[in-house]
Tab-separated table of C-alpha atoms in Angstrom:
chain	number	residue	atom	x	y	z
A	1	MET	CA	-9.706	3.910	194.619
A	2	THR	CA	-11.954	3.748	191.792
A	3	VAL	CA	-13.300	7.041	190.421
A	4	LEU	CA	-16.489	7.313	188.509
A	5	ILE	CA	-16.688	10.279	186.054
A	6	ALA	CA	-20.151	11.057	184.590
A	7	GLY	CA	-19.402	12.571	181.321
A	8	ALA	CA	-16.762	12.127	178.812
A	9	GLY	CA	-16.372	15.864	177.360
A	10	ILE	CA	-13.502	17.399	177.495
A	11	GLY	CA	-12.917	17.887	181.374
A	12	GLY	CA	-14.052	14.063	181.981
A	13	LEU	CA	-11.753	12.853	179.512
A	14	THR	CA	-8.887	14.798	180.800
A	15	ALA	CA	-9.846	13.745	184.594
A	16	ALA	CA	-9.798	10.248	183.370
A	17	LEU	CA	-6.382	10.508	182.019
A	18	SER	CA	-4.835	12.788	184.839
A	19	LEU	CA	-6.384	10.101	187.309
A	20	HIS	CA	-4.474	7.207	185.631
A	21	ALA	CA	-1.131	8.831	185.690
A	22	ALA	CA	-1.480	9.313	189.384
A	23	GLY	CA	-1.900	5.379	190.065
A	24	ILE	CA	-6.123	5.828	190.250
A	25	GLU	CA	-8.420	3.928	188.846
A	26	ALA	CA	-11.507	5.581	187.042
A	27	THR	CA	-14.006	4.734	184.427
A	28	VAL	CA	-16.226	7.127	182.411
A	29	VAL	CA	-19.784	6.965	181.818
A	30	GLU	CA	-21.183	8.794	178.953
A	31	SER	CA	-24.586	9.577	178.108
A	32	ALA	CA	-23.914	9.608	174.171
A	33	ARG	CA	-24.397	6.375	172.568
A	34	GLU	CA	-21.303	6.992	170.291
A	35	ILE	CA	-18.389	9.536	170.834
A	36	ARG	CA	-18.203	11.886	167.651
A	37	PRO	CA	-16.481	14.907	166.406
A	38	LEU	CA	-19.329	17.214	167.012
A	39	GLY	CA	-19.215	20.849	167.815
A	40	VAL	CA	-16.745	23.901	166.496
A	41	GLY	CA	-14.042	25.582	167.465
A	42	ILE	CA	-12.586	26.610	170.678
A	43	ASN	CA	-9.377	28.091	172.596
A	44	LEU	CA	-6.781	26.241	174.503
A	45	LEU	CA	-5.447	28.692	176.928
A	46	PRO	CA	-1.634	28.204	178.024
A	47	HIS	CA	-2.454	27.351	181.041
A	48	ALA	CA	-4.923	24.344	180.067
A	49	VAL	CA	-2.242	23.691	177.347
A	50	ARG	CA	0.360	22.867	179.655
A	51	GLU	CA	-1.541	20.527	181.339
A	52	LEU	CA	-2.184	18.513	178.438
A	53	THR	CA	1.262	18.915	177.438
A	54	GLU	CA	2.545	17.290	180.734
A	55	LEU	CA	-0.108	14.134	180.110
A	56	GLY	CA	1.817	13.597	176.906
A	57	LEU	CA	-0.200	15.165	174.428
A	58	GLY	CA	1.176	17.885	173.070
A	59	ASP	CA	2.665	16.610	169.842
A	60	GLY	CA	-1.127	15.569	169.490
A	61	LEU	CA	-2.291	19.392	170.101
A	62	ALA	CA	0.262	20.714	167.524
A	63	ASP	CA	-1.319	18.368	164.887
A	64	LEU	CA	-4.370	19.347	165.550
A	65	GLY	CA	-4.692	22.890	166.710
A	66	VAL	CA	-3.396	26.634	165.318
A	67	ALA	CA	-0.916	27.831	167.656
A	68	THR	CA	-2.638	31.765	167.928
A	69	ALA	CA	0.005	34.520	167.591
A	70	GLU	CA	-2.662	37.685	168.202
A	71	ASN	CA	-5.601	38.880	168.827
A	72	VAL	CA	-6.899	41.838	167.171
A	73	TYR	CA	-10.056	43.786	167.752
A	74	ALA	CA	-11.486	46.066	164.913
A	75	ASP	CA	-14.920	47.724	163.992
A	76	ARG	CA	-16.915	46.542	161.156
A	77	HIS	CA	-14.619	48.564	158.697
A	78	GLY	CA	-11.610	46.551	159.353
A	79	ARG	CA	-9.636	49.198	160.930
A	80	ARG	CA	-7.711	47.697	163.973
A	81	VAL	CA	-8.301	49.398	167.433
A	82	PHE	CA	-6.203	47.281	169.378
A	83	SER	CA	-4.505	44.186	169.341
A	84	GLU	CA	-1.996	41.707	171.527
A	85	PRO	CA	0.262	38.855	171.272
A	86	ARG	CA	-0.857	35.563	172.484
A	87	GLY	CA	0.772	32.156	173.621
A	88	MET	CA	4.354	31.908	173.216
A	89	ALA	CA	4.014	35.429	171.399
A	90	GLN	CA	3.190	36.766	174.917
A	91	GLY	CA	5.808	35.153	176.591
A	92	TYR	CA	4.143	31.890	177.863
A	93	ARG	CA	6.162	28.827	177.739
A	94	TRP	CA	3.525	26.975	176.102
A	95	PRO	CA	1.257	28.208	172.816
A	96	GLN	CA	-2.381	28.927	172.676
A	97	TYR	CA	-4.342	26.936	170.255
A	98	SER	CA	-7.402	27.120	168.408
A	99	ILE	CA	-8.334	24.020	167.690
A	100	HIS	CA	-11.618	22.250	166.531
A	101	ARG	CA	-13.614	20.801	170.272
A	102	GLY	CA	-14.543	17.617	168.568
A	103	GLU	CA	-11.216	16.601	167.250
A	104	LEU	CA	-9.668	17.524	170.704
A	105	GLN	CA	-12.501	15.248	172.307
A	106	LEU	CA	-11.639	12.518	170.040
A	107	LEU	CA	-7.460	13.122	171.131
A	108	LEU	CA	-8.823	12.892	174.653
A	109	LEU	CA	-10.843	9.429	174.308
A	110	ALA	CA	-8.224	7.563	172.107
A	111	ALA	CA	-5.632	8.184	174.702
A	112	VAL	CA	-7.934	7.081	177.509
A	113	ARG	CA	-8.785	4.033	175.691
A	114	GLU	CA	-5.186	3.478	175.052
A	115	ARG	CA	-4.195	3.936	178.502
A	116	LEU	CA	-6.682	3.073	180.939
A	117	GLY	CA	-8.121	0.008	178.332
A	118	PRO	CA	-11.102	0.010	175.947
A	119	GLY	CA	-13.308	-0.511	178.140
A	120	ALA	CA	-12.489	2.885	180.380
A	121	VAL	CA	-15.590	4.887	178.648
A	122	ARG	CA	-19.034	3.329	178.978
A	123	THR	CA	-21.292	5.384	176.099
A	124	GLY	CA	-25.090	4.988	175.714
A	125	ALA	CA	-25.188	5.320	179.660
A	126	ARG	CA	-26.606	8.239	181.741
A	127	VAL	CA	-26.002	9.090	185.390
A	128	THR	CA	-29.305	9.793	186.911
A	129	GLY	CA	-28.279	10.039	190.441
A	130	PHE	CA	-26.707	8.934	193.513
A	131	ALA	CA	-26.679	7.673	196.674
A	132	HIS	CA	-23.977	8.830	199.482
A	133	ASP	CA	-23.808	9.652	203.177
A	134	PRO	CA	-20.887	11.794	203.734
A	135	GLU	CA	-21.388	11.311	207.774
A	136	GLU	CA	-20.304	7.985	206.731
A	137	GLY	CA	-16.490	8.699	206.508
A	138	GLU	CA	-14.287	6.583	204.817
A	139	ARG	CA	-16.259	3.342	205.099
A	140	ASP	CA	-18.698	3.534	202.183
A	141	GLY	CA	-18.321	5.100	198.935
A	142	VAL	CA	-21.062	6.304	196.574
A	143	ARG	CA	-23.484	4.148	194.791
A	144	VAL	CA	-24.024	5.871	191.226
A	145	ARG	CA	-27.457	4.865	189.247
A	146	VAL	CA	-26.935	4.468	185.724
A	147	LEU	CA	-29.573	4.621	182.795
A	148	ASP	CA	-28.795	1.779	180.072
A	149	ARG	CA	-30.208	4.208	177.121
A	150	ALA	CA	-30.503	1.080	175.147
A	151	THR	CA	-32.458	-1.074	177.249
A	152	GLY	CA	-34.274	1.599	179.388
A	153	THR	CA	-33.024	0.109	182.418
A	154	VAL	CA	-31.442	1.569	185.461
A	155	GLY	CA	-28.767	-0.102	187.599
A	156	GLU	CA	-26.285	0.806	189.946
A	157	GLN	CA	-22.805	0.961	189.958
A	158	ASP	CA	-20.558	1.555	193.307
A	159	ALA	CA	-17.602	3.925	193.543
A	160	GLU	CA	-15.429	5.309	195.992
A	161	VAL	CA	-15.584	9.099	194.739
A	162	LEU	CA	-18.284	10.407	192.033
A	163	VAL	CA	-17.289	13.639	189.661
A	164	GLY	CA	-19.845	15.082	188.172
A	165	ALA	CA	-18.361	16.329	184.899
A	166	ASP	CA	-22.058	15.793	183.062
A	167	GLY	CA	-21.916	19.579	181.864
A	168	LEU	CA	-24.142	22.417	181.673
A	169	HIS	CA	-27.658	20.213	182.536
A	170	SER	CA	-25.611	17.828	185.296
A	171	ALA	CA	-27.822	15.388	187.026
A	172	ILE	CA	-25.907	15.305	189.634
A	173	ARG	CA	-25.303	19.429	190.260
A	174	ALA	CA	-28.912	19.415	189.883
A	175	GLN	CA	-28.995	16.771	193.137
A	176	LEU	CA	-26.421	18.466	195.204
A	177	HIS	CA	-27.984	21.716	194.586
A	178	PRO	CA	-32.225	21.260	193.772
A	179	ASN	CA	-33.305	24.679	194.397
A	180	GLU	CA	-30.915	26.612	192.344
A	181	GLY	CA	-33.431	28.028	189.442
A	182	PRO	CA	-33.054	28.248	185.716
A	183	LEU	CA	-29.864	29.567	183.835
A	184	LEU	CA	-29.056	32.816	183.766
A	185	TRP	CA	-29.165	34.426	180.399
A	186	SER	CA	-27.485	37.571	179.334
A	187	GLY	CA	-29.649	38.817	176.473
A	188	ILE	CA	-27.103	37.622	173.790
A	189	ARG	CA	-27.948	34.970	171.242
A	190	MET	CA	-25.130	33.068	169.648
A	191	TRP	CA	-24.779	31.423	166.573
A	192	ARG	CA	-21.375	29.485	165.903
A	193	GLY	CA	-19.692	27.568	162.511
A	194	THR	CA	-16.973	26.523	160.342
A	195	ALA	CA	-16.422	27.320	156.822
A	196	LYS	CA	-13.368	26.534	154.205
A	197	ALA	CA	-11.742	30.400	153.945
A	198	ALA	CA	-8.468	31.490	153.063
A	199	PRO	CA	-6.078	32.426	156.133
A	200	PHE	CA	-6.543	36.458	156.988
A	201	LEU	CA	-4.234	38.535	158.563
A	202	THR	CA	-0.845	36.555	159.678
A	203	GLY	CA	-2.764	33.443	159.337
A	204	ARG	CA	-2.969	32.669	163.152
A	205	SER	CA	-4.696	35.853	164.564
A	206	MET	CA	-7.994	35.674	166.287
A	207	ALA	CA	-9.991	38.698	165.139
A	208	ILE	CA	-12.724	40.113	167.256
A	209	VAL	CA	-15.071	42.757	165.557
A	210	SER	CA	-17.670	44.823	167.196
A	211	ASP	CA	-20.864	47.372	165.495
A	212	GLY	CA	-23.241	48.241	168.295
A	213	ASP	CA	-25.196	44.996	169.412
A	214	ALA	CA	-23.576	42.977	166.869
A	215	GLU	CA	-19.820	41.345	167.564
A	216	MET	CA	-17.993	38.618	165.685
A	217	VAL	CA	-15.427	36.357	166.713
A	218	ALA	CA	-13.443	34.565	163.993
A	219	TYR	CA	-10.256	32.299	163.972
A	220	PRO	CA	-8.386	29.609	162.321
A	221	ILE	CA	-8.767	25.918	163.699
A	222	GLY	CA	-6.477	23.960	160.989
A	223	ARG	CA	-7.562	22.247	157.644
A	224	ASP	CA	-7.711	25.611	156.094
A	225	ARG	CA	-11.109	26.178	158.407
A	226	ILE	CA	-12.051	29.414	159.809
A	227	ASN	CA	-14.189	29.048	163.115
A	228	TRP	CA	-16.885	31.929	163.509
A	229	VAL	CA	-18.962	33.003	166.450
A	230	CYS	CA	-21.698	35.637	166.187
A	231	LEU	CA	-23.019	37.140	169.088
A	232	VAL	CA	-26.319	39.803	168.921
A	233	ARG	CA	-28.034	41.365	171.990
A	234	VAL	CA	-31.428	40.495	171.204
A	235	ALA	CA	-32.897	41.070	174.790
A	236	GLU	CA	-32.556	42.427	178.497
A	237	PRO	CA	-30.571	39.998	180.754
A	238	GLY	CA	-32.490	37.489	182.896
A	239	PRO	CA	-33.202	34.548	183.750
A	240	LEU	CA	-33.320	31.828	180.951
A	241	THR	CA	-37.053	29.968	179.217
A	242	GLY	CA	-36.756	27.724	176.995
A	243	ASP	CA	-33.831	25.227	176.136
A	244	ALA	CA	-29.798	26.059	176.243
A	245	GLY	CA	-28.571	23.029	174.287
A	246	TRP	CA	-25.117	23.577	173.044
A	247	ASN	CA	-26.144	21.645	169.576
A	248	ARG	CA	-29.214	23.170	168.496
A	249	ALA	CA	-29.129	23.690	164.830
A	250	GLY	CA	-29.052	27.568	163.482
A	251	ARG	CA	-30.736	29.344	160.572
A	252	LEU	CA	-28.398	31.086	158.304
A	253	ALA	CA	-31.626	33.542	157.869
A	254	ASP	CA	-31.489	34.961	161.147
A	255	VAL	CA	-28.066	35.899	161.626
A	256	LEU	CA	-26.920	37.097	158.196
A	257	PRO	CA	-29.096	40.206	158.145
A	258	TYR	CA	-27.040	41.513	161.146
A	259	TYR	CA	-23.622	41.177	159.351
A	260	ALA	CA	-24.430	41.555	155.450
A	261	HIS	CA	-22.895	45.125	155.272
A	262	TRP	CA	-19.636	44.547	157.160
A	263	ALA	CA	-16.943	45.155	155.091
A	264	LEU	CA	-13.468	44.114	156.676
A	265	GLY	CA	-11.531	43.820	153.544
A	266	TRP	CA	-9.238	41.130	154.873
A	267	LEU	CA	-12.221	38.883	155.882
A	268	ASP	CA	-15.185	38.727	153.770
A	269	VAL	CA	-17.792	38.449	156.867
A	270	PRO	CA	-21.029	37.494	154.531
A	271	ALA	CA	-19.218	35.042	152.357
A	272	LEU	CA	-17.482	33.305	155.569
A	273	LEU	CA	-21.330	32.752	157.108
A	274	VAL	CA	-22.900	31.807	153.749
A	275	GLY	CA	-19.990	29.055	153.312
A	276	GLY	CA	-20.662	26.965	156.445
A	277	ASP	CA	-21.866	23.543	156.584
A	278	GLU	CA	-23.560	23.725	159.954
A	279	ILE	CA	-24.810	26.306	161.951
A	280	LEU	CA	-25.379	26.063	165.720
A	281	GLU	CA	-27.183	28.659	167.700
A	282	TYR	CA	-27.939	28.913	171.329
A	283	PRO	CA	-28.115	31.553	174.422
A	284	MET	CA	-24.868	33.335	176.006
A	285	VAL	CA	-25.935	31.876	179.631
A	286	ASP	CA	-24.128	31.396	182.836
A	287	ARG	CA	-24.830	31.005	186.454
A	288	ASP	CA	-24.256	32.437	189.987
A	289	PRO	CA	-20.928	30.647	191.510
A	290	LEU	CA	-22.254	28.411	194.065
A	291	PRO	CA	-21.029	28.326	197.915
A	292	SER	CA	-20.177	24.694	197.627
A	293	TRP	CA	-19.964	22.358	194.929
A	294	GLY	CA	-20.017	18.920	196.371
A	295	SER	CA	-20.722	16.823	199.299
A	296	GLY	CA	-18.665	14.184	200.849
A	297	ARG	CA	-16.967	11.796	197.762
A	298	VAL	CA	-19.296	13.790	195.266
A	299	THR	CA	-18.010	16.555	193.224
A	300	LEU	CA	-18.674	18.763	190.097
A	301	LEU	CA	-16.076	19.613	187.222
A	302	GLY	CA	-16.110	21.731	184.436
A	303	ASP	CA	-19.258	23.464	183.233
A	304	ALA	CA	-21.283	21.275	185.697
A	305	ALA	CA	-19.411	23.138	188.236
A	306	HIS	CA	-18.671	26.919	186.935
A	307	PRO	CA	-20.837	27.341	183.584
A	308	MET	CA	-19.407	30.636	182.260
A	309	TYR	CA	-19.688	33.111	179.308
A	310	PRO	CA	-17.290	32.062	176.625
A	311	VAL	CA	-16.353	35.988	176.142
A	312	GLY	CA	-12.691	34.895	177.878
A	313	ALA	CA	-12.315	31.669	175.838
A	314	ASN	CA	-11.581	30.023	179.300
A	315	GLY	CA	-14.384	27.575	179.483
A	316	ALA	CA	-12.424	24.229	178.531
A	317	SER	CA	-9.323	25.590	179.876
A	318	GLN	CA	-10.771	25.856	183.447
A	319	ALA	CA	-12.346	22.329	182.940
A	320	ILE	CA	-8.629	20.974	182.234
A	321	VAL	CA	-7.061	22.541	185.134
A	322	ASP	CA	-10.231	21.375	187.170
A	323	ALA	CA	-9.463	17.531	186.023
A	324	ARG	CA	-5.420	18.151	187.020
A	325	VAL	CA	-6.200	19.381	190.210
A	326	LEU	CA	-8.653	16.795	191.145
A	327	ALA	CA	-6.167	14.016	190.358
A	328	TYR	CA	-3.393	15.995	192.675
A	329	GLU	CA	-5.403	16.183	195.588
A	330	LEU	CA	-6.855	12.695	195.136
A	331	SER	CA	-3.451	11.410	194.808
A	332	ALA	CA	-2.264	12.483	198.270
A	333	HIS	CA	-1.917	10.196	201.053
A	334	ASP	CA	-5.201	10.573	202.194
A	335	GLY	CA	-7.461	11.299	199.158
A	336	LEU	CA	-10.289	9.409	199.204
A	337	ARG	CA	-10.711	10.896	202.511
A	338	THR	CA	-10.286	14.616	202.200
A	339	GLY	CA	-9.419	15.067	198.534
A	340	PRO	CA	-12.600	16.212	197.010
A	341	ALA	CA	-12.711	18.951	199.739
A	342	ARG	CA	-8.875	20.002	198.646
A	343	TYR	CA	-9.919	19.998	194.906
A	344	GLU	CA	-12.785	22.078	195.815
A	345	ALA	CA	-10.914	24.375	198.097
A	346	ALA	CA	-8.281	25.054	195.845
A	347	ARG	CA	-10.557	25.413	192.624
A	348	ARG	CA	-14.440	27.007	193.752
A	349	GLU	CA	-13.205	30.490	194.230
A	350	ALA	CA	-10.593	30.442	191.532
A	351	THR	CA	-12.990	29.631	188.891
A	352	ALA	CA	-15.544	31.579	190.526
A	353	ALA	CA	-13.312	34.485	189.851
A	354	VAL	CA	-13.322	33.341	186.043
A	355	VAL	CA	-17.237	33.661	185.904
A	356	ARG	CA	-17.210	36.976	187.632
A	357	ALA	CA	-14.552	38.493	184.961
A	358	ASN	CA	-16.069	36.912	182.055
A	359	ARG	CA	-19.257	39.090	183.044
A	360	ALA	CA	-17.270	42.337	183.751
A	361	MET	CA	-15.327	41.495	180.390
A	362	HIS	CA	-18.455	41.251	178.900
A	363	ARG	CA	-20.314	44.318	180.238
A	364	ASP	CA	-16.595	46.187	179.484
A	365	GLY	CA	-16.291	45.513	176.111
A	366	GLY	CA	-19.833	46.994	175.382
A	367	ARG	CA	-18.350	50.301	176.474
A	368	GLY	CA	-15.840	50.764	174.074
A	369	LEU	CA	-12.721	49.379	172.581
A	370	ARG	CA	-10.089	51.895	174.061
A	371	GLU	CA	-10.338	50.164	177.350
A	372	LEU	CA	-9.439	46.885	175.819
A	373	ALA	CA	-5.626	46.891	176.876
A	374	ARG	CA	-6.724	47.459	180.616
A	375	ILE	CA	-9.763	45.274	180.220
A	376	THR	CA	-7.273	42.183	179.148
A	377	ASP	CA	-4.532	43.167	181.410
A	378	THR	CA	-7.401	43.086	184.576
A	379	TYR	CA	-8.668	39.834	182.940
A	380	ARG	CA	-5.255	38.061	182.912
A	381	ARG	CA	-4.829	39.175	186.891
A	382	ALA	CA	-8.495	38.042	187.807
A	383	THR	CA	-8.051	34.972	186.364
A	384	GLY	CA	-4.753	34.108	187.610
A	385	SER	CA	-3.328	33.671	183.973
A	386	GLU	CA	-0.476	36.147	184.239
A	387	VAL	CA	2.546	34.966	181.804
A	388	ALA	CA	4.871	34.853	184.840
A	389	ALA	CA	2.868	33.282	187.580
A	390	LEU	CA	1.796	30.544	185.369
A	391	ASN	CA	5.439	30.135	183.983
A	392	ALA	CA	6.928	29.841	187.449
A	393	ARG	CA	3.737	27.829	188.849
A	394	PRO	CA	5.046	24.153	190.118
A	395	SER	CA	3.619	21.243	188.381
A	396	LEU	CA	0.441	19.557	189.074
A	397	THR	CA	2.209	16.470	188.834
A	398	ARG	CA	2.991	14.172	192.193
A	399	ARG	CA	6.383	13.240	191.541
């Protein structure tokens, strides 16, 4: 079996590693001409760390990331309102890691090239569409159209399964669901960056600080760097007009005025914003869950399948779990024929629950920090990430 994966992000690369571990041939097609460590910090929750550890990447994660020990909710004066342990301190068998997204991507890329071969990831090539008749059954595969960005030519590549892991603006999703309409904007504008700064609180704490329409999340990601995210309500929710790119440059002058008066004591927020090398700006968007993801031998994964608000720190983690479940289902004895449908049945409603839970957490967080214990407990139940359930769940690796 040959699986073609569109997109060499965290989900696509994890899918390639998982398929290889299951004995399934996979290739990855990536639009970027060079995969570089772009982006800022993300969090890998224990259910994702478990999957990457089972792929043999636990030591690499420990070297790159910071094992988050607690979430601390506070007001702009630094007064602690609520806190909870995280990762192994919470009772999970696996840590929660705060890590630079680009460095995690390079860790996955190196593993793919080492295990699958140096040609397993084709860069500078964009999947633009596919031809596939799901009624043809097991006889025919998928014919994938691939644009070579260097020459501008479009060629065709055959695969037995096509996985759209091509992100928020997925060409594969657009072909599968052509009348979906624009992204849905929360009304929140986000700015993100990293800066060299001294550790705060335990040195492994994540801080979530709120003041009216402005909120900030900050956490260490290793090498004396603090990742920060500023979220400001600037409009009412509604369909997005304009760009939703993840790597658009932002301006300090646009975000600093909202935070210049903050005085936490244990973290100098204005200095943190001023001290960053680069600021990224984008709207906080998602989409309504789909009634179906794919068709026949074509399916979706990660942001292409279920874009979600980042409030639950769960987007990358859900993409990793997608990848593992996909490999598990395709490695069954009739995986080519029924694997994509079984994968979707296992993951579509589960990820829809995360999309809805992230929206609820975003709304509830604005109603008052006193409810945070209830909100976070509800979130874990809704997203299937309760401690006992994850610790007891069987492995997704077929023996």
